[in-house]
Coordinates of C-alpha atoms in Angstrom, one line a residue:
X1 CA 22.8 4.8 0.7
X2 CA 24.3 7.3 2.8
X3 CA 26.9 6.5 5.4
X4 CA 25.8 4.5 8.4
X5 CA 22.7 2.8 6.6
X6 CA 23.2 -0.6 7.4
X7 CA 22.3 -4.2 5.7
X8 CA 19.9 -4.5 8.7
X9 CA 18.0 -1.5 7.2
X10 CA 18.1 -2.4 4.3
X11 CA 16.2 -5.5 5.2
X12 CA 13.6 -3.2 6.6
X13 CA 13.1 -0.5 3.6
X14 CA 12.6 -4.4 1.4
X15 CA 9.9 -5.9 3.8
X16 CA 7.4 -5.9 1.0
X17 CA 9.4 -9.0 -1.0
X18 CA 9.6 -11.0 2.8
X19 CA 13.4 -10.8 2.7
X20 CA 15.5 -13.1 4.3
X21 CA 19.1 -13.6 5.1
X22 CA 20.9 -16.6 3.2
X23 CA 24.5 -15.3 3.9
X24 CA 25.4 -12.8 6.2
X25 CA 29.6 -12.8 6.2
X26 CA 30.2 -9.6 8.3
X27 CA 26.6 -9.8 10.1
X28 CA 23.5 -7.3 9.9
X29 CA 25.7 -4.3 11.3
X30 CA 27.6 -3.9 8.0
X31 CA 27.1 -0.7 5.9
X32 CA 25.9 -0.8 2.6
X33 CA 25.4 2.1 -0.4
X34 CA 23.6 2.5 -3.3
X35 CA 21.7 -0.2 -5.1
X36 CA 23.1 -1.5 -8.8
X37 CA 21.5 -3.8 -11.4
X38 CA 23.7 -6.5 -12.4
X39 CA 25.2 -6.6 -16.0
X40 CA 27.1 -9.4 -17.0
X41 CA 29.4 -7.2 -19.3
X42 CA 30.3 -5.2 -17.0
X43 CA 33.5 -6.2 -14.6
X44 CA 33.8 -5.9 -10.7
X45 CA 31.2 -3.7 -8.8
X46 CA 31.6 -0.1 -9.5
X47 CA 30.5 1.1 -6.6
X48 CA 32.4 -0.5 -3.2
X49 CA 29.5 -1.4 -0.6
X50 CA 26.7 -1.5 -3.3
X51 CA 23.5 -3.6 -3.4
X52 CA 24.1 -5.5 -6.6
X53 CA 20.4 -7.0 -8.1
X54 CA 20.3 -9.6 -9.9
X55 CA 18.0 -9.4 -12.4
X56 CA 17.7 -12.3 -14.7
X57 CA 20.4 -15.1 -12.5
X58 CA 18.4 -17.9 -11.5
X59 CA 20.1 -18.5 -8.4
X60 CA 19.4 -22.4 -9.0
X61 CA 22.0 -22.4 -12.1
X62 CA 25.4 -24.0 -11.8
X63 CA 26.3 -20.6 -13.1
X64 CA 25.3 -18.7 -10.6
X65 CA 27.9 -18.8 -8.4
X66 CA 30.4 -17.8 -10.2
X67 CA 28.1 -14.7 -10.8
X68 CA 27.9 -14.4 -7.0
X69 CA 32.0 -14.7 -6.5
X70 CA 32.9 -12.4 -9.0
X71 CA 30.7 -9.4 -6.9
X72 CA 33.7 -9.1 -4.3
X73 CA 33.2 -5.0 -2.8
X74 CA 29.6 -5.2 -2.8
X75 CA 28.1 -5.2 0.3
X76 CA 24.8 -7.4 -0.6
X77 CA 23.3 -9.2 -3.4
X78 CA 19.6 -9.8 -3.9
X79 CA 18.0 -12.7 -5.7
X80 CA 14.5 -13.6 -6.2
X81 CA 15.0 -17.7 -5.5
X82 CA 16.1 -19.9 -2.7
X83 CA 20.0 -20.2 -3.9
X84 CA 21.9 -23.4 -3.6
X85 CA 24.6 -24.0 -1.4
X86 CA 27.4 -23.4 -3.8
X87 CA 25.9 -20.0 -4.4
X88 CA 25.5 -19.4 -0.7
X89 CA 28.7 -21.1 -0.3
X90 CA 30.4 -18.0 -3.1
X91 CA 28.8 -15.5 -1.2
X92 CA 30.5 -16.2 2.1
X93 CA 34.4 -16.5 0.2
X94 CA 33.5 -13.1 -1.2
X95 CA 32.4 -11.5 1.7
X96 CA 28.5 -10.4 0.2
X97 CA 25.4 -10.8 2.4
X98 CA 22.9 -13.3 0.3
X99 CA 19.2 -11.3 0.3
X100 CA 16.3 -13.5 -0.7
X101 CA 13.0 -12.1 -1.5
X102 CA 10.4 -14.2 -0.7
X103 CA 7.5 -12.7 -1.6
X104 CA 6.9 -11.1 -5.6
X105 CA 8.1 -7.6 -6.0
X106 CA 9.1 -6.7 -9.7
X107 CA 13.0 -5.8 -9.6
X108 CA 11.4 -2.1 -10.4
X109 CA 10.1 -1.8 -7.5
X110 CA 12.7 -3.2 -5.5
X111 CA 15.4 -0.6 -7.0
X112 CA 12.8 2.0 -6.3
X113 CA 12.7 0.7 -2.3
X114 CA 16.4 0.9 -2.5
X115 CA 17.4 4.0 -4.2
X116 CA 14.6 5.9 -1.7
X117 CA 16.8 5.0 1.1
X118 CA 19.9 6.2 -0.1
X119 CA 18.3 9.9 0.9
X120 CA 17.1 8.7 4.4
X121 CA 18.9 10.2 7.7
X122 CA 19.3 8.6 10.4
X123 CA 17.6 9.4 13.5
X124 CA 19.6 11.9 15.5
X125 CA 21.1 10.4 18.3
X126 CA 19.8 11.7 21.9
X127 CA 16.6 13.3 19.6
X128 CA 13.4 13.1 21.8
X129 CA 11.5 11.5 19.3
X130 CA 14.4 8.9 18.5
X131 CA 14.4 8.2 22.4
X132 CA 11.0 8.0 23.1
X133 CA 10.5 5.6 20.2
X134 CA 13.2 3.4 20.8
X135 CA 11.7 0.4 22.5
X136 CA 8.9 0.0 20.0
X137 CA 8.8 -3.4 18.8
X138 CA 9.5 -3.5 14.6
X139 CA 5.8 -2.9 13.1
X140 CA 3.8 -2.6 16.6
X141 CA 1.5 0.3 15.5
X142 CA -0.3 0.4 19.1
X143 CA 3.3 0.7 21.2
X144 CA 4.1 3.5 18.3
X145 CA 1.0 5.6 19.1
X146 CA 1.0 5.2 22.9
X147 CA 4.5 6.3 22.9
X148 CA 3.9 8.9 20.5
X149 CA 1.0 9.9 23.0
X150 CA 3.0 10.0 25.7
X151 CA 5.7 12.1 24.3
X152 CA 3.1 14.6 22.8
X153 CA 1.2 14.5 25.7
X154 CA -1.9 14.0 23.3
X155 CA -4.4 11.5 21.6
X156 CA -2.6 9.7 18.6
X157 CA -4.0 7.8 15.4
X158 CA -2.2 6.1 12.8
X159 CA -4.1 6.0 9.5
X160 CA -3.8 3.9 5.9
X161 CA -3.6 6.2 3.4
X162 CA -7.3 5.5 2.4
X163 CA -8.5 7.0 5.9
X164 CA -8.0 3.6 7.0
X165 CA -7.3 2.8 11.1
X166 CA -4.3 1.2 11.8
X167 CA -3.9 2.4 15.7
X168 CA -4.4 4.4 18.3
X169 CA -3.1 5.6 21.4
X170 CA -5.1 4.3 24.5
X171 CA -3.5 6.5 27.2
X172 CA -6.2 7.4 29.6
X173 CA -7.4 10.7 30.7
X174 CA -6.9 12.2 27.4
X175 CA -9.1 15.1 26.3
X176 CA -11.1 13.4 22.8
X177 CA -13.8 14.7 20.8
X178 CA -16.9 13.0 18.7
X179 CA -14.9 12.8 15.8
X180 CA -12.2 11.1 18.0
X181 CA -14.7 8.3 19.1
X182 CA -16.4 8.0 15.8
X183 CA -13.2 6.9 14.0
X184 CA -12.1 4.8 16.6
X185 CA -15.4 3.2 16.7
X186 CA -16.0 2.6 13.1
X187 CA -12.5 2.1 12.0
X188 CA -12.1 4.7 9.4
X189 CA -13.0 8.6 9.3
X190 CA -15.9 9.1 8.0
X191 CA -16.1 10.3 4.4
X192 CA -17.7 14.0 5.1
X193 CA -14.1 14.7 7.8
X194 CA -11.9 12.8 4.9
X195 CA -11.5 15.3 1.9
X196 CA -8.9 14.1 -0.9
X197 CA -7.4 18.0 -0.8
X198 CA -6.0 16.8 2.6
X199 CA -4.9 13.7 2.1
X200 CA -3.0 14.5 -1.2
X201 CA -1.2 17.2 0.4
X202 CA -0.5 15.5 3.7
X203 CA 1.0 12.1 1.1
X204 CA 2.5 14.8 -1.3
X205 CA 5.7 16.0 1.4
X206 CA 6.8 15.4 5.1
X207 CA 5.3 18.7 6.9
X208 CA 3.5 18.6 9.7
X209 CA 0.5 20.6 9.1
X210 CA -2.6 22.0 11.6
X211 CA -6.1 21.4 10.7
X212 CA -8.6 23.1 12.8
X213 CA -13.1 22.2 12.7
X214 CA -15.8 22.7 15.1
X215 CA -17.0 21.4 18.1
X216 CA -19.7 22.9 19.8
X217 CA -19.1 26.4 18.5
X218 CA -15.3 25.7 19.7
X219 CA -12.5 25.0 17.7
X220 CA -10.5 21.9 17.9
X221 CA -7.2 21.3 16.1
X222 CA -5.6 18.5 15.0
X223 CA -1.7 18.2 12.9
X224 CA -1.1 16.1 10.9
X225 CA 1.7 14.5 8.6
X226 CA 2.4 11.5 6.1
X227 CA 3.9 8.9 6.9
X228 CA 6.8 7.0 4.6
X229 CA 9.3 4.4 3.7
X230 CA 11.5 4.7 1.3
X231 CA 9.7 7.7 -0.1
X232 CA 6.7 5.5 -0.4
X233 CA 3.5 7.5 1.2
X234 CA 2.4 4.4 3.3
X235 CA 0.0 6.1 5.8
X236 CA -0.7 9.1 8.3
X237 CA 0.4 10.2 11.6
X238 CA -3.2 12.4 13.6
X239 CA -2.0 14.3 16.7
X240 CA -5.5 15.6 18.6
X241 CA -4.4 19.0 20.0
X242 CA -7.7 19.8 21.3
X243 CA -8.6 23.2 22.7
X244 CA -5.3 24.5 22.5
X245 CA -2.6 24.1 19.8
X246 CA 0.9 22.4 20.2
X247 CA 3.5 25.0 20.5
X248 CA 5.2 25.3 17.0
X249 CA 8.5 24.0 18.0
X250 CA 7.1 20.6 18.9
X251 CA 5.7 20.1 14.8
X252 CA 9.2 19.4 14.3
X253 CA 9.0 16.4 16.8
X254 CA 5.6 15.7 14.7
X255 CA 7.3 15.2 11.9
X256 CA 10.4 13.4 13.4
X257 CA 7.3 10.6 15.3
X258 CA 5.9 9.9 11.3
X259 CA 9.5 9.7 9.7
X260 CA 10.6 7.4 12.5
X261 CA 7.6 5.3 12.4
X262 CA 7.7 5.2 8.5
X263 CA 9.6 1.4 8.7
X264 CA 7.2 0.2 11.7
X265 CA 4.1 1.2 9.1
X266 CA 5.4 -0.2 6.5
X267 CA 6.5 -3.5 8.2
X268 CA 2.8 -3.8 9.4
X269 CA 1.6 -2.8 5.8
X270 CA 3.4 -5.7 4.0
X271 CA 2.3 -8.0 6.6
X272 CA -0.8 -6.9 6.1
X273 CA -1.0 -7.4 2.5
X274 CA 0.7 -10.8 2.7
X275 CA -1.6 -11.8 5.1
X276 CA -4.8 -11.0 3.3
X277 CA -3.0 -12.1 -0.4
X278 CA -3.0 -15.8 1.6
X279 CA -6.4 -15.3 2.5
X280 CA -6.9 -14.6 -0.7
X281 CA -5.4 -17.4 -2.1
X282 CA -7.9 -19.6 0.6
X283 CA -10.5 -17.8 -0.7
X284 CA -10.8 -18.2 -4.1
X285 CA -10.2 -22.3 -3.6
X286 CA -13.1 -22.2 -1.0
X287 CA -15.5 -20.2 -3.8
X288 CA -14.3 -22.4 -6.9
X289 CA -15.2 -25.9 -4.7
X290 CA -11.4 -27.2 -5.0
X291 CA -11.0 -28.7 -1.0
X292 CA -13.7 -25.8 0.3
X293 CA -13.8 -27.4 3.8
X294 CA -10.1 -27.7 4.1
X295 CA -10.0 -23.7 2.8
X296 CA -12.2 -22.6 5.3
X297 CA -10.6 -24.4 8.1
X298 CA -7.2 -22.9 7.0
X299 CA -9.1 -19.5 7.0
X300 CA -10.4 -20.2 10.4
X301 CA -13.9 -20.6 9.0
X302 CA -16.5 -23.3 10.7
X303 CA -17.9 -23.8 6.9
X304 CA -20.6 -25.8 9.3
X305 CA -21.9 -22.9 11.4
X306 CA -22.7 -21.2 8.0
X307 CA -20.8 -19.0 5.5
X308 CA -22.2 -16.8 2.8
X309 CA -20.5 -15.5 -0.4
X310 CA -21.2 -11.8 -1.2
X311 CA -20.1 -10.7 -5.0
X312 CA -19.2 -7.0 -5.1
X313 CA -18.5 -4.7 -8.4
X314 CA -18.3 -0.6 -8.7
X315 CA -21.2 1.2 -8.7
X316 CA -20.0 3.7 -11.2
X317 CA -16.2 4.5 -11.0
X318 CA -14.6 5.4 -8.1
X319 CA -14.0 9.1 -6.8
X320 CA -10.9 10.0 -8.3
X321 CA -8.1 10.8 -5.0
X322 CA -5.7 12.4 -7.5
X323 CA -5.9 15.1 -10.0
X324 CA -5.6 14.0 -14.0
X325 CA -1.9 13.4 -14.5
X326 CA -1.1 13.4 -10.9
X327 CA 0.6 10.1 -9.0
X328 CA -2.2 7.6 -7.4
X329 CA -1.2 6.8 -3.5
X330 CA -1.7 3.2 -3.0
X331 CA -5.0 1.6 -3.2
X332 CA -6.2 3.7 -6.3
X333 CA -5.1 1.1 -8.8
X334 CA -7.2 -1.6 -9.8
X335 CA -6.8 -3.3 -7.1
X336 CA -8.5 -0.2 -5.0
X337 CA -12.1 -1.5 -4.4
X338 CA -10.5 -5.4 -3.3
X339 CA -8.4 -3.5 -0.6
X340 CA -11.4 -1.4 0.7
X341 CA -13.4 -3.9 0.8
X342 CA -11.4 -6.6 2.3
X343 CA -10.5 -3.7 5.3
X344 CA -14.1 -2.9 5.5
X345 CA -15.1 -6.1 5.9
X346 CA -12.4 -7.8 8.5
X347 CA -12.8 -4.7 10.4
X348 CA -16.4 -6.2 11.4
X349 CA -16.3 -9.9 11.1
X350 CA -13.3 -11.8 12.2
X351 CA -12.5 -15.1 9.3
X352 CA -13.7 -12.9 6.5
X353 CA -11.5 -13.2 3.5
X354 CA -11.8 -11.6 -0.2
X355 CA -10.6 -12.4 -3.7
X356 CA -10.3 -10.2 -6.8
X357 CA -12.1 -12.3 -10.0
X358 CA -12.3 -10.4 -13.4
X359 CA -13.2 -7.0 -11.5
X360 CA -15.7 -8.2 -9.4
X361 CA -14.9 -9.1 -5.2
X362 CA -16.0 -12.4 -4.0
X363 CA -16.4 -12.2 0.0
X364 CA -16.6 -15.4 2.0
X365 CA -18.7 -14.1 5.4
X366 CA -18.9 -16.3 8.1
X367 CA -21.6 -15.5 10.6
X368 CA -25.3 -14.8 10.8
X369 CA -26.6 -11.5 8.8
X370 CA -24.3 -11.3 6.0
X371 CA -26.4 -8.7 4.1
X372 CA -26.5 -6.2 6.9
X373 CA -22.6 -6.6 7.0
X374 CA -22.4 -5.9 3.7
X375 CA -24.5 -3.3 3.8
X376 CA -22.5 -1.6 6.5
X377 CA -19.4 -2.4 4.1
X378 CA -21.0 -0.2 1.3
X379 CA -22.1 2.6 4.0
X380 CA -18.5 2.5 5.2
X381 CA -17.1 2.9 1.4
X382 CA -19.9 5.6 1.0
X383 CA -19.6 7.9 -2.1
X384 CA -15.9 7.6 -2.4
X385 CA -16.2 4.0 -3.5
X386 CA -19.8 2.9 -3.9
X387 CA -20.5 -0.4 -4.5
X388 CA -23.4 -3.1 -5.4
X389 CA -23.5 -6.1 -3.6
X390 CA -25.3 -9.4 -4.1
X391 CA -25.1 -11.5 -1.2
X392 CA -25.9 -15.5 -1.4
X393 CA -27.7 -17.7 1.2
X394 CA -25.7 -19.1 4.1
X395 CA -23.7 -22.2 3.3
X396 CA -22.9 -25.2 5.4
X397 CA -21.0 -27.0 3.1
X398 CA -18.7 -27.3 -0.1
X399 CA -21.7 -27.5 -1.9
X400 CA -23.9 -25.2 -0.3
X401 CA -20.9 -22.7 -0.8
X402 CA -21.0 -23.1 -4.8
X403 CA -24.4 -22.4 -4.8
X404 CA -24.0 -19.0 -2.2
X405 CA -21.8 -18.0 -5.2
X406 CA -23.9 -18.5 -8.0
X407 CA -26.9 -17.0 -6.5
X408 CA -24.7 -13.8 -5.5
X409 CA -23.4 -13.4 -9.3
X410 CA -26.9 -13.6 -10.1
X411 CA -28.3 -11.4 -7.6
X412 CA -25.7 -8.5 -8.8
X413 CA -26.3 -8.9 -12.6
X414 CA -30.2 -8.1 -11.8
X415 CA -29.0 -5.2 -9.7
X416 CA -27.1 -3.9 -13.0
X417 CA -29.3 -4.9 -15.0
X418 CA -31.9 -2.9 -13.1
X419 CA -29.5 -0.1 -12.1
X420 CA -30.7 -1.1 -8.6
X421 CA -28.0 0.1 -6.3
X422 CA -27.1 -0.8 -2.6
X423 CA -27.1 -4.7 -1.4
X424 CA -29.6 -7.4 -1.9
X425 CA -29.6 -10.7 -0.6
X426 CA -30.6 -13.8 -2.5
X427 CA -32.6 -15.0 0.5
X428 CA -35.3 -12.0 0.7
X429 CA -38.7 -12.0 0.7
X430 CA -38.7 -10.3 -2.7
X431 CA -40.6 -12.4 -5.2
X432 CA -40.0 -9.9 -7.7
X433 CA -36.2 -10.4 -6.8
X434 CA -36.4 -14.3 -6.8
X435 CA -38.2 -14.4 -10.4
X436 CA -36.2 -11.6 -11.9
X437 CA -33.0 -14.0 -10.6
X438 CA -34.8 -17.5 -11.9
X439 CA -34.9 -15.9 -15.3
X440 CA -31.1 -15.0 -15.5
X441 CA -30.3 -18.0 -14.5
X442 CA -32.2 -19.7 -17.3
X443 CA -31.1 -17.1 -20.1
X444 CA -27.4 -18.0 -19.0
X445 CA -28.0 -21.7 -19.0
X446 CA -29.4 -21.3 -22.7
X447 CA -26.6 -18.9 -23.8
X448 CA -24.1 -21.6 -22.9
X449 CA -26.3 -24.4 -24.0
X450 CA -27.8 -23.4 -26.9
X451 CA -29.0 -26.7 -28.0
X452 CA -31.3 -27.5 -24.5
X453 CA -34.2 -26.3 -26.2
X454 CA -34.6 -28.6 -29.1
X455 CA -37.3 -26.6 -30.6
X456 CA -37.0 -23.4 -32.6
X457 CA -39.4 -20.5 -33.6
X458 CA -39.6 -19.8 -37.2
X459 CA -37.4 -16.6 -38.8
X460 CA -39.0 -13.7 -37.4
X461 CA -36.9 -11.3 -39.6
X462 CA -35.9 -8.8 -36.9
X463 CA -39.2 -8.4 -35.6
X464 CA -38.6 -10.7 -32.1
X465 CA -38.7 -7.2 -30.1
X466 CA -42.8 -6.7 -31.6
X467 CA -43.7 -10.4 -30.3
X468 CA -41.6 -10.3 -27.1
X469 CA -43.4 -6.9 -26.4
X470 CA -46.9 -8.7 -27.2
X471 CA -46.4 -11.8 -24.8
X472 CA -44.9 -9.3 -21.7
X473 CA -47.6 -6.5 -22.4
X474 CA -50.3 -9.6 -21.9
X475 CA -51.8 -8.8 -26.0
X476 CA -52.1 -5.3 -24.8
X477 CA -51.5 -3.4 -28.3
X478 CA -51.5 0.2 -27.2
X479 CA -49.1 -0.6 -24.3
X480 CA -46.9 -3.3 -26.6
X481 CA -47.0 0.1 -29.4
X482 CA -46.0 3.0 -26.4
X483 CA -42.9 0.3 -25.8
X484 CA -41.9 -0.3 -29.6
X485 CA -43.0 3.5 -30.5
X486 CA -45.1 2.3 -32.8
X487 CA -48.8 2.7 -34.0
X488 CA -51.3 0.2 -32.1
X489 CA -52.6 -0.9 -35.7
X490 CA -49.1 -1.7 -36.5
X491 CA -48.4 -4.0 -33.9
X492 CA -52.0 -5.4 -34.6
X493 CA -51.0 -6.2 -38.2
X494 CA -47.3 -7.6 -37.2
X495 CA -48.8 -10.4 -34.7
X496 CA -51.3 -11.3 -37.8
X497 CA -48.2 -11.9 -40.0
X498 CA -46.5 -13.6 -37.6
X499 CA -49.3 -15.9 -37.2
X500 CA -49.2 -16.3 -41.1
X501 CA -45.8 -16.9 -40.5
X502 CA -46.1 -19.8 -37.6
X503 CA -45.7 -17.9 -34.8
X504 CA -49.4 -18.1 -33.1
X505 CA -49.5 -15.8 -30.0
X506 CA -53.1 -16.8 -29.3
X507 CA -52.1 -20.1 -28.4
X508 CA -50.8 -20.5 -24.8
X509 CA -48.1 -23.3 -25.4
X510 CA -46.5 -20.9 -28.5
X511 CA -46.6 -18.2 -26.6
X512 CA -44.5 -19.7 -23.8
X513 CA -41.9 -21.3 -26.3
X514 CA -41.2 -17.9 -27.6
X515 CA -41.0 -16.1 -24.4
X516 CA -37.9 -18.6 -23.1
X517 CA -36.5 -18.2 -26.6
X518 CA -37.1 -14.2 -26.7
X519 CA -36.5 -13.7 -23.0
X520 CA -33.8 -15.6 -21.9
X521 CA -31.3 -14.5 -24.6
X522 CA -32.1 -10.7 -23.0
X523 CA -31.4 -11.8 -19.6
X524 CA -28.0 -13.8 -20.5
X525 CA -27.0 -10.0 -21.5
X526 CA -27.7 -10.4 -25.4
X527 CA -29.7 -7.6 -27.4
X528 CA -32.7 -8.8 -29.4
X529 CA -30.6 -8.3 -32.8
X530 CA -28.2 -10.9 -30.9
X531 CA -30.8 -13.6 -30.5
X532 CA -30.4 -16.5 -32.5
X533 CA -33.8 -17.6 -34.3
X534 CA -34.3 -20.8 -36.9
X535 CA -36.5 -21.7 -38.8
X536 CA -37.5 -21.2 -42.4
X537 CA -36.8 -18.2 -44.5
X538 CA -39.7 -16.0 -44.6
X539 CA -40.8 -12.6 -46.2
X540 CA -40.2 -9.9 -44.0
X541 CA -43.7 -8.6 -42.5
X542 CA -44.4 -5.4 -44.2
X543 CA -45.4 -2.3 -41.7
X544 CA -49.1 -1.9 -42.8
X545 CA -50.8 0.4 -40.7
X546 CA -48.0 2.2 -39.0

């Protein structure tokens, strides 16, 4: 790190792994240089003042202080455990501050943090921007943009780098517009004033640049610039100029507001993140019945005033924010649609909390109306993340909560299977909905207990599709022939041989045995070649009168 970069900043640039301070010989003030991996062939630090990590020293090993002695001239070492005393102890007698990451960050990652602010400059001392930023608090967004504000001497928003609010300023008697008040009011921009050209170039460098759109046949222009730590885009910095531009020699001071508010974004980002991983954590004990009540309390929930469980999956995949073979900005990973969703939703109802299960997002929603949140969720994602939703019935207790889950799995395989989009809600009044749901439920329950029924149909020899088609088309043979695309005398002469055979569809109780043995396997997910039918071997049924 470049000269005058201290161990206090480095704690700063690091604040994704939670650091902490273990040892701290020559306090927070002392400067520190470029980050090293520690190898154990290698002598001495090579570098005086350097970050030495220690990949693979368990800081619990007796060894490990001797490890920690022998890095006299580095400024810092950072280990990924709570160290003992004699390793704490080794640090002090060799004069190296002790960094603990508490929170997982692969070592990757870290050296990546690291390196990215060995090319960060200080703030120049006496610069406006440096003096009117001084007395914000570390990672209090809301101070940031009022004092950016006031300094610009216009509107300010801080933005995620998904279009995301994080703050704004709320300096009165400042000239706004609609878009303005829409994005403050809905906490995001809305996807038509959000284009991906935009945000890639704004997260690509560190320019400020001036967007201008209509307003009443007026135009109103805006600068912007990304915002980053450690070279890491981490968000946006929105200057409203209004009717008339900011002269061009205050971008610079633009751009000096989003590089000094870089380590206040990213402090609030990580605590972010750690905050909702907890919540996380809460929520996925609360949906999988282990101590529900005591998650819910933990998550601030009154699990007796009524919670729902929402299950969310992709509707299609998402709009693509990068070009093929560019870098994705945060939150276009996999774990993209749990981010937006858990933003989207905690933006409107206070106690919500998300977890991420095998690509689908299970929501706990406290509160009456869960299905119109949810559907404002999905309006909020809009067609740069769309989404299906099926929402369960409101819970009042551990149990009630297991079964708000199971009806909302349910609830969103019919909407696939259907390629239904948009949210539904277990608790319509949709009979169609509720039957279509009953019978998914059974075709699971016989897919994973495929012994309930005791009795089985005799071999049908690949022709289950002709006498599911019969039973569902009510012994309609034109209509049961336009859905196998097959002659109406064929189908005819099929269900005769399959009487022949055993299989009477004239007679009622037959016919409903083999629709719950034909059915259910389709609505577990399973193809009619899947289905597993017993029974006697039998000569296959010849296609007379096709």
């Amino acid at each position: 790190m470049c000269a005058g970069l201290s161990l206090a900043r480095l704690l700063q640039v690091l604040e994704p792994g939670g650091p902490s301070v273990a040892a701290a010989p020559y306090g927070l003030d002392v400067a520190v240089s470029v980050p090293v991996l520690y190898d154990p062939l290698e002598a001495g630090v090579s570098r005086p003042g350097a970050v030495v990590l220690l990949v693979g020293v368990d800081p619990a090993a007796p060894s490990s202080a001797a490890v920690v002695a022998g890095l006299e001239g580095a400024a810092a070492a950072v280990v990924r455990s709570d160290p003992g005393p004699a390793v704490v102890h080794a640090a002090e007698g060799a004069g190296v501050a002790l960094v603990v990451l508490t929170a997982p960050l692969p070592w990757a990652r870290v050296y990546e943090l690291a390196e990215g602010a060995s090319g960060e400059r200080e703030p120049a001392a006496g610069g406006a921007a440096a003096e009117a930023l001084a007395a914000v608090p570390p990672g209090d967004l809301h101070a940031l943009a009022d004092d950016a504000a006031a300094l610009l001497e216009r509107p300010v928003v801080l933005l995620d780098t998904e279009w995301r609010l994080l703050a704004h300023s709320a300096v009165q008697g400042r000239w706004t517009d609609e878009l303005q008040r829409e994005l403050i009011l809905n906490r995001a921009v809305p996807e038509s004033e959000a284009p991906s050209a935009t945000r890639r170039l704004l997260l690509a460098g560190n320019r400020a640049l001036r967007f201008v759109n209509e307003e009443g046949g007026s135009p109103v222009w805006r600068v912007g610039v990304g915002i980053k730590s450690a070279g890491h885009p981490v968000g946006m910095l929105w200057v409203l100029e209004g009717p008339s531009a900011l002269p061009e020699e205050r971008l610079s001071v633009v751009e000096d507001v989003a590089r000094l508010g870089g380590p206040h974004v990213a402090r609030h980002v990580a605590a972010r993140t750690r905050d909702r991983e907890r919540r996380g954590r809460l929520a996925g004990l609360a949906i999988d019945g282990r101590d529900a009540a005591a998650a819910c309390r933990s998550l601030g929930i009154d699990l007796a005033a009524g919670c729902a469980v929402a299950a969310v999956r992709p509707d299609g995949p998402a709009v693509p924010a990068t070009p093929p073979g560019g870098s994705a900005p945060p939150g276009d990973g996999p774990a993209g649609l749990l981010d937006a969703v858990a933003a989207s939703l905690a933006a409107r109802r206070r106690g919500a909390a998300c977890v991420q299960r095998d690509g689908t997002v299970y929501c706990l929603v406290p509160g009456p109306a869960p299905r119109r949140l949810l559907a404002e969720v999905a309006a909020d994602l809009g067609g740069r993340r769309p989404i299906r939703a099926g929402v369960g019935p409101v819970a009042r207790d551990a149990r009630g909560l297991h079964r708000s889950r199971r009806l909302a799995e349910l609830v969103l395989a019919v909407l696939e299977d259907r390629g239904d989009r948009g949210v539904r809600a277990a608790e319509e009044e949709d009979p169609g909905l509720w039957a279509r749901v009953a019978v998914r439920e059974l075709g699971e329950l016989l897919a994973a207990r495929p012994g309930l029924l005791l009795h089985d149909l005799p071999a049908l020899d690949g022709h289950e599709e002709t006498a599911l088609a019969w039973i569902e088309e009510l012994g309609d043979a034109v209509r049961a022939a336009r859905r196998l695309g097959l002659h109406p005398n064929g189908v005819r002469y099929r269900v005769r041989r399959l009487a022949e055979l055993g299989l009477d569809l004239g007679d009622p109780d037959t016919r409903l045995l083999a629709w719950l043995r034909l059915r259910l396997p389709v609505a577990a997910g399973q193809r009619p070649a899947e289905m597993q039918v017993a029974g006697p071997a039998a000569a296959r049924v010849a296609d007379e009168g096709d």
